[in-house]
mmCIF file of C-alpha atoms and ligand atoms in Angstrom:
data_model
loop_
_atom_site.group_PDB
_atom_site.id
_atom_site.type_symbol
_atom_site.label_atom_id
_atom_site.label_comp_id
_atom_site.label_asym_id
_atom_site.label_seq_id
_atom_site.Cartn_x
_atom_site.Cartn_y
_atom_site.Cartn_z
ATOM 1 C CA MET A 1 -38.428 12.670 -38.222
ATOM 2 C CA GLN A 2 -38.537 15.940 -35.249
ATOM 3 C CA GLY A 3 -38.748 15.040 -31.758
ATOM 4 C CA THR A 4 -36.371 11.807 -30.425
ATOM 5 C CA ASN A 5 -38.157 9.714 -27.990
ATOM 6 C CA GLU A 6 -36.359 12.076 -25.009
ATOM 7 C CA VAL A 7 -36.251 9.119 -22.278
ATOM 8 C CA LEU A 8 -35.169 10.266 -18.466
ATOM 9 C CA ARG A 9 -32.353 8.692 -17.526
ATOM 10 C CA VAL A 10 -31.381 8.632 -13.939
ATOM 11 C CA GLU A 11 -28.040 7.366 -13.229
ATOM 12 C CA PRO A 12 -27.040 6.085 -10.060
ATOM 13 C CA MET A 13 -24.250 8.014 -8.343
ATOM 14 C CA MET A 14 -21.179 5.286 -8.252
ATOM 15 C CA GLN A 15 -18.678 5.609 -5.144
ATOM 16 C CA HIS A 16 -15.936 3.553 -5.053
ATOM 17 C CA ILE A 17 -14.077 3.014 -2.467
ATOM 18 C CA VAL A 18 -10.798 3.101 -2.277
ATOM 19 C CA PRO A 19 -8.577 0.715 0.212
ATOM 20 C CA ILE A 20 -6.145 2.338 1.787
ATOM 21 C CA VAL A 21 -3.608 -0.101 3.022
ATOM 22 C CA LEU A 22 -1.307 -0.308 5.711
ATOM 23 C CA GLY A 23 -0.310 -2.477 7.458
ATOM 24 C CA PRO A 24 3.633 -4.042 9.762
ATOM 25 C CA PRO A 25 6.742 -5.076 7.714
ATOM 26 C CA GLY A 26 5.769 -8.553 7.080
ATOM 27 C CA ALA A 27 2.516 -8.660 7.721
ATOM 28 C CA GLY A 28 1.960 -8.633 3.688
ATOM 29 C CA LYS A 29 1.023 -5.128 2.518
ATOM 30 C CA GLY A 30 2.230 -5.656 -0.988
ATOM 31 C CA THR A 31 0.254 -8.614 -1.673
ATOM 32 C CA GLN A 32 -3.091 -7.702 -0.141
ATOM 33 C CA CYS A 33 -2.138 -4.794 -1.716
ATOM 34 C CA LYS A 34 -2.087 -6.403 -5.350
ATOM 35 C CA ARG A 35 -4.756 -9.170 -5.071
ATOM 36 C CA LEU A 36 -7.505 -6.816 -4.220
ATOM 37 C CA SER A 37 -5.596 -4.233 -7.410
ATOM 38 C CA GLU A 38 -6.430 -7.404 -9.659
ATOM 39 C CA ALA A 39 -10.387 -8.183 -7.209
ATOM 40 C CA LEU A 40 -11.475 -4.724 -8.007
ATOM 41 C CA GLN A 41 -9.678 -5.203 -11.261
ATOM 42 C CA VAL A 42 -8.518 -0.901 -10.370
ATOM 43 C CA PRO A 43 -4.698 -0.123 -10.488
ATOM 44 C CA HIS A 44 -2.480 -1.081 -7.610
ATOM 45 C CA ILE A 45 -0.862 2.338 -6.491
ATOM 46 C CA SER A 46 2.354 1.987 -4.281
ATOM 47 C CA THR A 47 4.344 4.933 -3.453
ATOM 48 C CA GLY A 48 7.258 3.399 -2.834
ATOM 49 C CA ASP A 49 7.301 2.332 -7.192
ATOM 50 C CA LEU A 50 5.828 5.603 -8.428
ATOM 51 C CA LEU A 51 8.931 7.096 -5.694
ATOM 52 C CA ARG A 52 11.660 4.438 -7.806
ATOM 53 C CA GLU A 53 9.578 5.091 -11.307
ATOM 54 C CA HIS A 54 10.212 8.491 -11.753
ATOM 55 C CA ILE A 55 13.819 8.404 -11.112
ATOM 56 C CA ARG A 56 13.911 5.190 -13.225
ATOM 57 C CA LYS A 57 12.910 7.966 -16.295
ATOM 58 C CA GLY A 58 14.893 10.655 -15.057
ATOM 59 C CA THR A 59 11.362 12.749 -14.561
ATOM 60 C CA SER A 60 11.987 16.165 -13.778
ATOM 61 C CA LEU A 61 9.820 15.213 -10.655
ATOM 62 C CA GLY A 62 12.349 12.099 -10.277
ATOM 63 C CA ALA A 63 15.143 14.257 -10.144
ATOM 64 C CA LYS A 64 13.974 16.484 -8.076
ATOM 65 C CA VAL A 65 13.410 13.259 -5.707
ATOM 66 C CA LYS A 66 17.385 12.352 -6.775
ATOM 67 C CA ARG A 67 18.569 15.046 -5.300
ATOM 68 C CA THR A 68 16.785 15.335 -2.202
ATOM 69 C CA ILE A 69 17.509 11.572 -0.794
ATOM 70 C CA GLU A 70 21.123 12.071 -2.475
ATOM 71 C CA ARG A 71 21.578 14.641 -0.132
ATOM 72 C CA GLY A 72 20.047 12.644 2.688
ATOM 73 C CA ASN A 73 16.532 14.347 3.718
ATOM 74 C CA LEU A 74 13.813 12.464 3.966
ATOM 75 C CA VAL A 75 11.096 13.423 0.676
ATOM 76 C CA PRO A 76 9.151 15.856 1.471
ATOM 77 C CA ASP A 77 4.583 15.714 1.838
ATOM 78 C CA SER A 78 4.322 17.872 -1.386
ATOM 79 C CA LEU A 79 6.990 15.874 -4.243
ATOM 80 C CA ILE A 80 4.815 12.630 -2.859
ATOM 81 C CA TRP A 81 2.057 14.362 -2.542
ATOM 82 C CA GLU A 82 2.671 16.251 -6.517
ATOM 83 C CA MET A 83 3.763 13.616 -7.406
ATOM 84 C CA LEU A 84 0.362 11.269 -6.297
ATOM 85 C CA GLN A 85 -1.835 13.538 -8.188
ATOM 86 C CA GLU A 86 -0.248 12.947 -11.549
ATOM 87 C CA ARG A 87 -1.414 9.293 -10.953
ATOM 88 C CA ILE A 88 -4.858 9.497 -9.632
ATOM 89 C CA GLY A 89 -5.251 12.280 -12.192
ATOM 90 C CA ARG A 90 -5.248 9.878 -14.942
ATOM 91 C CA SER A 91 -8.060 7.888 -16.361
ATOM 92 C CA ASP A 92 -7.584 3.985 -15.284
ATOM 93 C CA CYS A 93 -8.257 5.527 -11.058
ATOM 94 C CA ARG A 94 -11.756 6.741 -12.068
ATOM 95 C CA GLN A 95 -13.261 4.345 -10.167
ATOM 96 C CA GLY A 96 -10.931 3.282 -7.118
ATOM 97 C CA PHE A 97 -7.329 2.585 -6.832
ATOM 98 C CA VAL A 98 -5.813 0.669 -3.580
ATOM 99 C CA LEU A 99 -2.989 2.761 -2.020
ATOM 100 C CA ASP A 100 0.081 1.456 -0.791
ATOM 101 C CA GLY A 101 1.888 3.598 0.950
ATOM 102 C CA PHE A 102 0.404 6.400 1.081
ATOM 103 C CA PRO A 103 -0.250 8.755 3.063
ATOM 104 C CA ARG A 104 2.510 8.526 5.736
ATOM 105 C CA THR A 105 1.471 11.190 7.627
ATOM 106 C CA ALA A 106 -2.120 13.603 8.848
ATOM 107 C CA SER A 107 -1.788 16.190 6.350
ATOM 108 C CA GLN A 108 -0.836 13.552 3.378
ATOM 109 C CA ALA A 109 -4.463 12.876 4.359
ATOM 110 C CA GLU A 110 -6.004 15.859 4.450
ATOM 111 C CA ARG A 111 -4.458 16.738 1.618
ATOM 112 C CA PHE A 112 -5.583 13.891 0.011
ATOM 113 C CA ASP A 113 -9.473 14.511 1.658
ATOM 114 C CA ALA A 114 -9.224 17.649 -0.290
ATOM 115 C CA TYR A 115 -8.476 15.616 -3.990
ATOM 116 C CA LEU A 116 -11.854 13.803 -3.526
ATOM 117 C CA ALA A 117 -13.697 15.725 -2.801
ATOM 118 C CA GLN A 118 -12.794 18.477 -5.107
ATOM 119 C CA HIS A 119 -13.296 15.770 -7.942
ATOM 120 C CA LYS A 120 -16.396 14.230 -5.614
ATOM 121 C CA SER A 121 -18.783 14.938 -8.237
ATOM 122 C CA ALA A 122 -23.271 14.209 -7.694
ATOM 123 C CA ARG A 123 -22.880 11.541 -9.645
ATOM 124 C CA HIS A 124 -19.246 10.122 -8.616
ATOM 125 C CA SER A 125 -17.035 10.548 -5.959
ATOM 126 C CA LEU A 126 -14.283 8.120 -3.717
ATOM 127 C CA LEU A 127 -14.643 6.697 -0.707
ATOM 128 C CA PRO A 128 -11.057 5.743 1.750
ATOM 129 C CA LEU A 129 -10.867 3.229 3.717
ATOM 130 C CA VAL A 130 -8.313 2.341 5.607
ATOM 131 C CA VAL A 131 -7.280 -1.165 5.751
ATOM 132 C CA ARG A 132 -5.766 -2.415 8.684
ATOM 133 C CA LEU A 133 -3.787 -5.579 8.510
ATOM 134 C CA ALA A 134 -3.410 -6.777 12.674
ATOM 135 C CA VAL A 135 -0.650 -8.829 13.469
ATOM 136 C CA ASP A 136 1.049 -9.687 16.978
ATOM 137 C CA ASN A 137 4.526 -8.673 16.959
ATOM 138 C CA SER A 138 5.104 -11.996 17.915
ATOM 139 C CA VAL A 139 4.628 -13.506 14.714
ATOM 140 C CA LEU A 140 6.543 -10.413 12.206
ATOM 141 C CA LEU A 141 9.492 -11.021 14.052
ATOM 142 C CA ARG A 142 9.415 -15.389 12.760
ATOM 143 C CA ARG A 143 8.876 -14.537 9.614
ATOM 144 C CA LEU A 144 11.527 -11.464 9.319
ATOM 145 C CA THR A 145 13.714 -13.680 11.650
ATOM 146 C CA GLY A 146 13.860 -16.046 9.584
ATOM 147 C CA ARG A 147 14.661 -15.287 6.282
ATOM 148 C CA ARG A 148 18.651 -16.552 4.433
ATOM 149 C CA VAL A 149 19.244 -14.421 1.354
ATOM 150 C CA CYS A 150 21.983 -15.601 -1.011
ATOM 151 C CA PRO A 151 24.719 -13.748 -1.947
ATOM 152 C CA LYS A 152 25.014 -15.580 -5.096
ATOM 153 C CA CYS A 153 22.177 -15.505 -6.662
ATOM 154 C CA ALA A 154 20.074 -13.027 -4.210
ATOM 155 C CA SER A 155 16.855 -16.448 -4.097
ATOM 156 C CA VAL A 156 15.585 -15.580 -0.451
ATOM 157 C CA PHE A 157 15.022 -19.257 1.716
ATOM 158 C CA HIS A 158 12.846 -18.960 4.677
ATOM 159 C CA ILE A 159 13.474 -21.611 8.577
ATOM 160 C CA GLU A 160 10.411 -22.125 8.530
ATOM 161 C CA PHE A 161 8.831 -21.839 5.366
ATOM 162 C CA GLY A 162 10.491 -22.230 2.606
ATOM 163 C CA ALA A 163 13.963 -23.839 3.419
ATOM 164 C CA PRO A 164 16.799 -25.232 1.664
ATOM 165 C CA GLN A 165 17.418 -28.619 1.137
ATOM 166 C CA VAL A 166 20.687 -28.257 2.802
ATOM 167 C CA PRO A 167 19.995 -26.167 5.576
ATOM 168 C CA GLY A 168 21.649 -22.988 5.566
ATOM 169 C CA HIS A 169 22.864 -23.607 1.786
ATOM 170 C CA CYS A 170 21.514 -22.270 -1.543
ATOM 171 C CA ASP A 171 19.391 -25.322 -3.850
ATOM 172 C CA HIS A 172 20.574 -22.945 -6.732
ATOM 173 C CA ASP A 173 24.756 -22.791 -6.347
ATOM 174 C CA GLY A 174 25.029 -23.913 -2.489
ATOM 175 C CA ALA A 175 26.450 -20.637 -1.339
ATOM 176 C CA GLU A 176 25.934 -20.048 2.119
ATOM 177 C CA LEU A 177 23.029 -18.279 2.784
ATOM 178 C CA PHE A 178 22.871 -14.699 4.860
ATOM 179 C CA ILE A 179 20.972 -13.330 7.462
ATOM 180 C CA ARG A 180 19.411 -9.180 5.436
ATOM 181 C CA ASP A 181 20.850 -6.499 7.472
ATOM 182 C CA ASP A 182 16.464 -5.675 7.855
ATOM 183 C CA ASP A 183 16.140 -8.860 8.558
ATOM 184 C CA ARG A 184 17.291 -8.673 12.457
ATOM 185 C CA GLU A 185 15.535 -8.897 14.836
ATOM 186 C CA ALA A 186 17.134 -5.460 16.782
ATOM 187 C CA THR A 187 16.062 -3.936 13.073
ATOM 188 C CA ILE A 188 12.770 -5.698 12.572
ATOM 189 C CA ARG A 189 11.444 -4.527 16.698
ATOM 190 C CA GLU A 190 13.000 -0.565 15.265
ATOM 191 C CA ARG A 191 10.857 -0.762 12.032
ATOM 192 C CA LEU A 192 7.674 -2.089 14.002
ATOM 193 C CA ARG A 193 8.022 0.976 16.080
ATOM 194 C CA VAL A 194 8.513 3.377 14.083
ATOM 195 C CA TYR A 195 4.727 2.073 11.977
ATOM 196 C CA GLU A 196 3.455 1.986 15.028
ATOM 197 C CA ARG A 197 4.685 5.775 15.301
ATOM 198 C CA GLU A 198 3.907 6.566 11.593
ATOM 199 C CA ILE A 199 0.540 4.849 11.331
ATOM 200 C CA SER A 200 -1.395 6.250 15.022
ATOM 201 C CA PRO A 201 -2.085 9.995 13.391
ATOM 202 C CA ILE A 202 -3.675 7.838 10.471
ATOM 203 C CA LEU A 203 -5.829 6.277 11.760
ATOM 204 C CA GLN A 204 -6.521 8.839 14.515
ATOM 205 C CA HIS A 205 -7.030 10.661 11.326
ATOM 206 C CA TYR A 206 -9.834 8.419 9.827
ATOM 207 C CA GLY A 207 -10.845 7.090 12.907
ATOM 208 C CA ASN A 208 -13.736 10.145 13.895
ATOM 209 C CA ASP A 209 -15.132 8.796 10.728
ATOM 210 C CA GLY A 210 -14.596 5.070 11.185
ATOM 211 C CA ARG A 211 -13.280 4.560 8.367
ATOM 212 C CA ILE A 212 -11.271 1.511 9.539
ATOM 213 C CA LEU A 213 -10.969 -1.662 8.927
ATOM 214 C CA GLU A 214 -9.052 -3.912 10.315
ATOM 215 C CA ILE A 215 -8.370 -7.142 9.191
ATOM 216 C CA ALA A 216 -6.489 -10.209 11.138
ATOM 217 C CA GLY A 217 -3.761 -10.990 8.714
ATOM 218 C CA ASP A 218 -1.991 -14.035 10.364
ATOM 219 C CA ARG A 219 -3.343 -16.382 8.171
ATOM 220 C CA PRO A 220 -3.397 -17.529 4.690
ATOM 221 C CA VAL A 221 -2.941 -15.155 1.909
ATOM 222 C CA GLU A 222 -6.232 -16.181 0.281
ATOM 223 C CA GLN A 223 -8.595 -15.894 3.296
ATOM 224 C CA VAL A 224 -7.497 -12.286 4.313
ATOM 225 C CA THR A 225 -8.153 -10.926 0.829
ATOM 226 C CA GLU A 226 -11.848 -12.543 1.055
ATOM 227 C CA GLU A 227 -12.460 -11.094 4.195
ATOM 228 C CA ILE A 228 -11.500 -7.212 3.106
ATOM 229 C CA LEU A 229 -14.303 -7.993 -0.064
ATOM 230 C CA GLU A 230 -16.051 -9.285 2.546
ATOM 231 C CA ALA A 231 -15.706 -6.101 4.974
ATOM 232 C CA MET A 232 -15.545 -3.458 1.936
ATOM 233 C CA GLY A 233 -19.282 -4.967 0.545
ATOM 234 C CA HIS A 234 -20.738 -3.866 4.412
ATOM 235 C CA VAL A 235 -19.283 -0.821 5.063
ATOM 236 C CA ALA A 236 -21.712 2.149 4.907
ATOM 237 C CA VAL A 237 -20.845 4.492 2.256
HETATM 238 ZN ZN1 LIG B 1 22.095 -18.611 -4.673
#
């Protein structure tokens, strides 16, 4: 048979939103990233996890990262980007992904924009959207300073949310619980300041294009996820 009936198909332009989740320590960023990744059925890409994975597997990148850290230096943008680019270039990221811990600087955001522009086609594109989890510092302090850790089994308790049966002692082995240095008020206040300083260039970068979604993070986990998903559906792409 000659000449099959060619059906002219017009494929719709596929635009996938890439949530960039930002949140201060204690805001539940990791949890929301995981939940979004499950709901959207796209990978959750955490730069912290990627770094640890490369180090653990002993890749050449991991070795470079390890040397940098051992010298007491910060992992440079170029290394982070090299690692991230390799990851988001894999096929499972084609329909999007959830970004956790990236970008951290305006220069990282620019590299990411350039990458997305370069990989855009007439039929397919990925669009970044900052999801900013906003939680009052007083709430974060309450959440974080209440943590108590068991020195024996590493179980984590909270004096308000998830208190041990016997105050100050582990439910599993009775060991006396302690406060990690990271959970002390002065340390937390400093971490919150660092966070504010870190995100301000990112917010500036994406704010001009209106690509920031502010979500009140001081509510039940499920409700926060739902609101993010709903808002994502209403963002003009
Ligand atoms: Zn214990």
